[in-house]
């Protein structure tokens, strides 16, 4: 390790100071979500789990944190002009909700196959929805064109310093509440939640091994970490619709590369087993993507025996019919 302070992170990227600024902006606006425990889970694994329930966050996922922080950081002219984003759903709802709270008009580029509940919620918050085909069109290009033509400010779902700093407040709160952990499992799509969480852990729990978790069908993060540069893969087909990202962000990857302990993958079947566990044992609805971190922690075996293990449950937005179909099929 260099002689930099442990919390510094790579030069030129977001820092713990950005996460702390985000925490101040979010105070009294975002829910301070509960940290839940389960004697059953602890007994099964021989470890002490601390589940940060971001499925109970405003709009049903941690994405509210980054979205609100990024819009709150805009100047008056940018706010008046409005914002645009692209998202598989949760970021869209978060931006629409945050825009509504801050009086900023919102346009959202969404895949036409996004879960209906997410599209409806985005419209319900007052967002204008523009659809695209996620397997053939580039959402980035559509978002950028709309930004240019309509004078909107683009707020991407993860590759943005204020977004990732906002996401980091989930880990900040978890560590403030339960103290240092031995391990922390965080799901990984484009890397906003993980990068922000690494900054918070670097300050509050420098010895904590933070593990990123992605779907088996799309291990671009794992490949990128091994290679030392961002690797792009075809859009993965997985039930974890919030982690169908084909590459990590240019703003998130350097932080992840420097600080993450490891990146692991889990199967869709393991996600379903975790969804069932949370519904049955903890009375929680957690969406498939929201179970990534837990599924990896539950599969960690000896690695976590006797350890204090944090798990971020990232979201709970899933159509009830889909939820029933997933947990009902044995
Ligand atoms: C967006 C999202 C993720 C992935 O977050 P990134 O910041 O893109 O890594 C994980 N879980 C849920 C529920 C999400 O909405």
XYZ file of C-alpha atoms and ligand atoms in Angstrom:
345
model
C 0.000 0.000 0.000
C 1.098 3.580 -0.616
C 1.369 6.171 2.172
C -1.880 7.827 1.077
C -4.534 8.023 3.786
C -6.601 4.819 3.603
C -9.710 6.732 2.597
C -8.174 8.655 -0.304
C -8.913 6.366 -3.272
C -7.499 6.854 -6.773
C -6.585 10.476 -7.603
C -9.085 12.390 -9.723
C -12.104 10.280 -8.781
C -14.879 10.611 -6.201
C -13.747 10.466 -2.581
C -15.210 9.874 0.865
C -15.757 13.666 1.032
C -18.261 13.312 -1.832
C -20.043 10.520 0.045
C -20.208 12.693 3.179
C -21.582 15.634 1.173
C -24.198 13.275 -0.259
C -25.134 12.089 3.242
C -25.733 15.729 4.274
C -27.949 16.362 1.209
C -29.930 13.159 1.786
C -30.492 13.736 5.498
C -34.227 13.834 6.194
C -34.987 13.064 2.510
C -33.820 9.458 1.972
C -34.970 6.842 4.473
C -32.336 5.669 6.889
C -33.262 2.069 6.079
C -33.195 -0.570 8.807
C -30.369 -3.039 9.294
C -32.020 -6.431 9.817
C -30.704 -9.629 11.311
C -31.876 -13.242 11.096
C -31.077 -15.934 13.643
C -31.910 -18.525 11.006
C -29.440 -17.114 8.489
C -26.789 -16.779 11.186
C -27.298 -20.359 12.339
C -27.194 -21.754 8.793
C -23.911 -19.990 7.986
C -22.262 -19.825 11.404
C -21.769 -16.092 10.849
C -23.394 -12.814 11.938
C -25.241 -11.170 9.060
C -26.305 -7.534 8.895
C -28.771 -6.933 6.061
C -29.116 -3.303 4.941
C -32.705 -3.209 3.670
C -32.564 -0.832 0.715
C -35.634 -2.608 -0.674
C -37.379 -0.394 1.904
C -35.753 2.797 0.540
C -37.890 5.461 -1.161
C -38.841 4.210 -4.662
C -37.916 0.687 -3.520
C -34.161 0.719 -4.142
C -30.904 2.453 -3.137
C -30.982 4.315 -6.475
C -32.928 7.154 -4.821
C -29.747 8.117 -2.970
C -27.595 8.728 -6.031
C -30.398 10.243 -8.086
C -31.378 12.792 -5.458
C -27.770 13.657 -4.714
C -26.976 14.229 -8.395
C -30.009 16.460 -9.037
C -29.513 18.388 -5.778
C -25.933 19.133 -6.909
C -27.066 20.856 -10.168
C -27.010 24.641 -10.537
C -30.202 26.684 -11.009
C -29.965 26.797 -14.830
C -29.446 23.031 -15.108
C -32.380 22.378 -12.800
C -34.637 24.641 -14.839
C -33.620 22.905 -18.096
C -34.471 19.468 -16.728
C -32.664 16.128 -16.655
C -32.625 12.983 -18.806
C -31.495 9.499 -17.956
C -31.493 5.936 -19.231
C -32.154 3.020 -16.928
C -33.464 -0.519 -16.652
C -35.912 0.861 -14.132
C -34.895 1.619 -10.576
C -32.697 4.583 -11.467
C -35.511 5.888 -13.654
C -37.989 5.805 -10.789
C -35.423 7.354 -8.507
C -34.668 10.211 -10.907
C -38.390 10.788 -11.516
C -39.107 10.883 -7.780
C -36.102 13.071 -6.951
C -36.900 15.406 -9.860
C -40.442 15.736 -8.531
C -39.216 16.560 -5.023
C -36.741 19.147 -6.337
C -39.076 20.610 -8.997
C -36.900 19.464 -11.920
C -38.511 18.049 -15.127
C -37.422 14.476 -15.941
C -37.184 12.487 -19.213
C -36.350 8.756 -19.003
C -35.069 6.448 -21.776
C -36.286 2.945 -20.797
C -36.066 -0.476 -22.472
C -39.420 -1.550 -23.913
C -39.135 -4.823 -21.931
C -38.563 -3.110 -18.570
C -40.838 -4.531 -15.852
C -44.274 -2.909 -16.141
C -44.242 -1.923 -12.477
C -41.089 0.143 -13.081
C -42.446 1.898 -16.179
C -45.719 2.695 -14.419
C -43.931 4.009 -11.338
C -41.692 6.277 -13.443
C -44.749 7.768 -15.162
C -46.543 7.988 -11.820
C -43.799 10.228 -10.446
C -44.300 12.538 -13.439
C -41.418 11.348 -15.640
C -41.728 11.334 -19.455
C -40.794 7.841 -20.783
C -39.024 7.283 -24.155
C -38.715 3.526 -25.079
C -35.890 1.655 -26.853
C -34.823 -1.947 -27.625
C -32.076 -2.939 -25.193
C -30.725 -5.698 -27.434
C -30.279 -3.558 -30.559
C -30.164 0.142 -29.643
C -27.751 2.182 -27.507
C -29.467 3.872 -24.606
C -26.441 6.076 -24.108
C -26.702 7.412 -27.664
C -30.446 8.067 -27.300
C -29.898 9.808 -23.957
C -27.101 11.941 -25.348
C -29.158 12.957 -28.375
C -32.106 13.968 -26.188
C -29.749 15.908 -23.904
C -28.319 17.809 -26.856
C -31.574 18.479 -28.676
C -33.635 19.462 -25.642
C -30.937 21.074 -23.474
C -31.307 18.469 -20.733
C -28.619 17.424 -18.257
C -27.786 13.712 -18.545
C -27.659 11.808 -15.254
C -26.523 8.257 -16.021
C -27.412 5.388 -13.640
C -23.917 4.725 -12.305
C -21.090 6.385 -14.211
C -21.257 9.736 -12.424
C -19.443 10.973 -9.316
C -22.496 12.408 -7.548
C -24.504 9.269 -8.324
C -21.912 6.863 -6.950
C -21.267 9.124 -3.951
C -24.988 9.075 -3.149
C -25.074 5.275 -3.419
C -22.144 5.120 -0.994
C -24.347 6.509 1.775
C -26.061 3.101 2.110
C -22.762 1.550 3.213
C -21.924 4.641 5.280
C -25.158 4.214 7.274
C -24.670 0.468 7.655
C -21.164 0.876 9.081
C -22.190 3.801 11.297
C -24.919 1.626 12.749
C -23.205 -1.731 13.258
C -19.523 -0.765 13.427
C -16.708 -2.351 11.444
C -17.461 -5.551 9.537
C -15.141 -8.340 8.404
C -16.861 -8.656 5.045
C -19.338 -6.702 3.023
C -21.208 -8.099 0.004
C -22.478 -5.567 -2.547
C -24.230 -6.311 -5.833
C -22.602 -5.063 -8.989
C -24.195 -3.784 -12.163
C -22.353 -0.732 -13.444
C -20.581 -0.287 -10.136
C -22.137 2.806 -8.529
C -23.262 1.049 -5.356
C -19.982 -0.834 -5.067
C -17.670 2.129 -5.791
C -19.529 4.398 -3.339
C -19.593 1.597 -0.767
C -15.842 1.095 -1.136
C -15.248 4.780 -0.397
C -17.395 4.597 2.740
C -15.791 1.339 3.881
C -12.319 2.781 3.243
C -13.058 5.406 5.883
C -15.207 3.520 8.411
C -13.972 -0.077 8.097
C -10.589 -0.078 6.332
C -9.992 -3.757 7.157
C -13.345 -4.914 5.796
C -13.061 -7.113 2.681
C -15.651 -5.757 0.254
C -16.900 -8.257 -2.339
C -18.734 -7.277 -5.526
C -21.355 -9.736 -6.767
C -22.686 -10.052 -10.305
C -24.873 -12.544 -12.154
C -23.147 -15.639 -13.536
C -24.548 -14.789 -16.988
C -22.658 -11.488 -17.060
C -19.309 -11.492 -15.260
C -17.870 -8.419 -17.003
C -16.829 -6.998 -13.631
C -14.893 -10.119 -12.702
C -13.224 -10.176 -16.130
C -12.404 -6.472 -15.842
C -10.820 -6.906 -12.418
C -8.665 -9.804 -13.665
C -7.616 -7.882 -16.778
C -7.130 -4.503 -15.076
C -9.290 -2.688 -17.618
C -12.996 -2.411 -18.397
C -14.149 -5.484 -20.366
C -17.375 -5.278 -22.407
C -19.627 -8.322 -22.830
C -22.927 -8.877 -24.705
C -25.990 -7.837 -22.662
C -26.379 -10.765 -20.238
C -29.650 -12.706 -20.034
C -30.453 -13.101 -16.332
C -33.394 -12.628 -13.978
C -31.293 -9.922 -12.287
C -32.653 -7.152 -14.533
C -30.903 -4.408 -12.543
C -27.494 -5.918 -13.310
C -27.764 -6.489 -17.078
C -25.008 -3.952 -17.671
C -22.415 -5.011 -20.273
C -19.528 -2.994 -18.730
C -18.448 -1.099 -15.631
C -18.248 2.676 -15.641
C -15.183 4.791 -16.396
C -15.830 6.628 -13.096
C -16.610 3.501 -11.053
C -14.034 0.975 -12.273
C -10.852 2.770 -11.068
C -12.255 2.910 -7.516
C -13.355 -0.728 -7.688
C -10.034 -1.900 -9.151
C -8.057 -0.205 -6.389
C -10.197 -1.190 -3.424
C -12.367 -4.236 -4.006
C -11.317 -7.516 -2.368
C -12.861 -9.704 -5.060
C -15.748 -10.008 -7.503
C -17.793 -13.212 -7.487
C -20.837 -14.456 -9.407
C -24.065 -16.239 -8.517
C -26.568 -18.238 -10.586
C -30.178 -17.269 -11.210
C -31.206 -20.361 -9.207
C -29.301 -19.052 -6.178
C -31.081 -15.700 -6.557
C -34.449 -17.462 -6.476
C -33.453 -19.427 -3.355
C -32.473 -16.171 -1.635
C -35.743 -14.480 -2.682
C -37.614 -17.373 -1.082
C -35.562 -17.116 2.082
C -36.244 -13.393 2.500
C -39.959 -13.784 1.795
C -40.464 -16.764 4.052
C -38.127 -16.036 6.930
C -37.804 -12.251 7.018
C -41.116 -11.204 5.428
C -39.233 -9.157 2.854
C -39.850 -8.760 -0.856
C -36.429 -8.496 -2.471
C -36.141 -8.341 -6.268
C -33.818 -10.785 -8.066
C -31.011 -8.223 -8.468
C -31.469 -7.254 -4.843
C -30.550 -10.823 -3.835
C -27.149 -10.933 -5.583
C -25.110 -9.966 -2.507
C -27.070 -12.242 -0.171
C -26.837 -15.239 -2.518
C -23.049 -14.881 -2.642
C -22.809 -14.500 1.127
C -25.002 -17.575 1.665
C -22.681 -19.556 -0.637
C -19.449 -18.354 1.001
C -19.139 -21.380 3.315
C -16.016 -21.462 5.501
C -14.855 -18.065 4.301
C -17.357 -16.328 6.560
C -17.483 -18.688 9.547
C -17.441 -16.654 12.755
C -17.347 -13.373 10.817
C -19.423 -10.203 10.887
C -20.856 -9.969 7.407
C -22.701 -7.017 5.867
C -25.097 -7.615 2.973
C -26.791 -4.889 0.969
C -30.297 -5.843 -0.158
C -30.337 -3.376 -3.021
C -33.995 -3.260 -4.058
C -37.482 -4.711 -3.914
C -39.160 -3.714 -7.164
C -40.596 -6.809 -8.784
C -44.046 -7.419 -10.297
C -45.960 -9.585 -7.836
C -46.981 -12.047 -10.557
C -43.326 -12.427 -11.567
C -42.294 -12.735 -7.929
C -44.863 -15.498 -7.392
C -43.805 -17.304 -10.574
C -40.137 -17.178 -9.563
C -40.504 -18.312 -5.978
C -43.277 -20.767 -6.792
C -41.383 -22.804 -9.401
C -39.492 -25.536 -7.588
C -29.052 -0.574 -10.176
C -29.208 -1.704 -9.294
C -28.120 -2.534 -8.996
C -26.742 -2.320 -9.603
O -26.189 -1.090 -9.159
P -24.930 -0.436 -9.893
O -24.710 0.847 -9.171
O -25.287 -0.239 -11.331
O -23.812 -1.390 -9.756
C -28.323 -3.560 -8.093
N -29.523 -3.793 -7.537
C -30.606 -3.031 -7.799
C -31.888 -3.352 -7.147
C -30.469 -1.952 -8.689
O -31.535 -1.200 -8.951
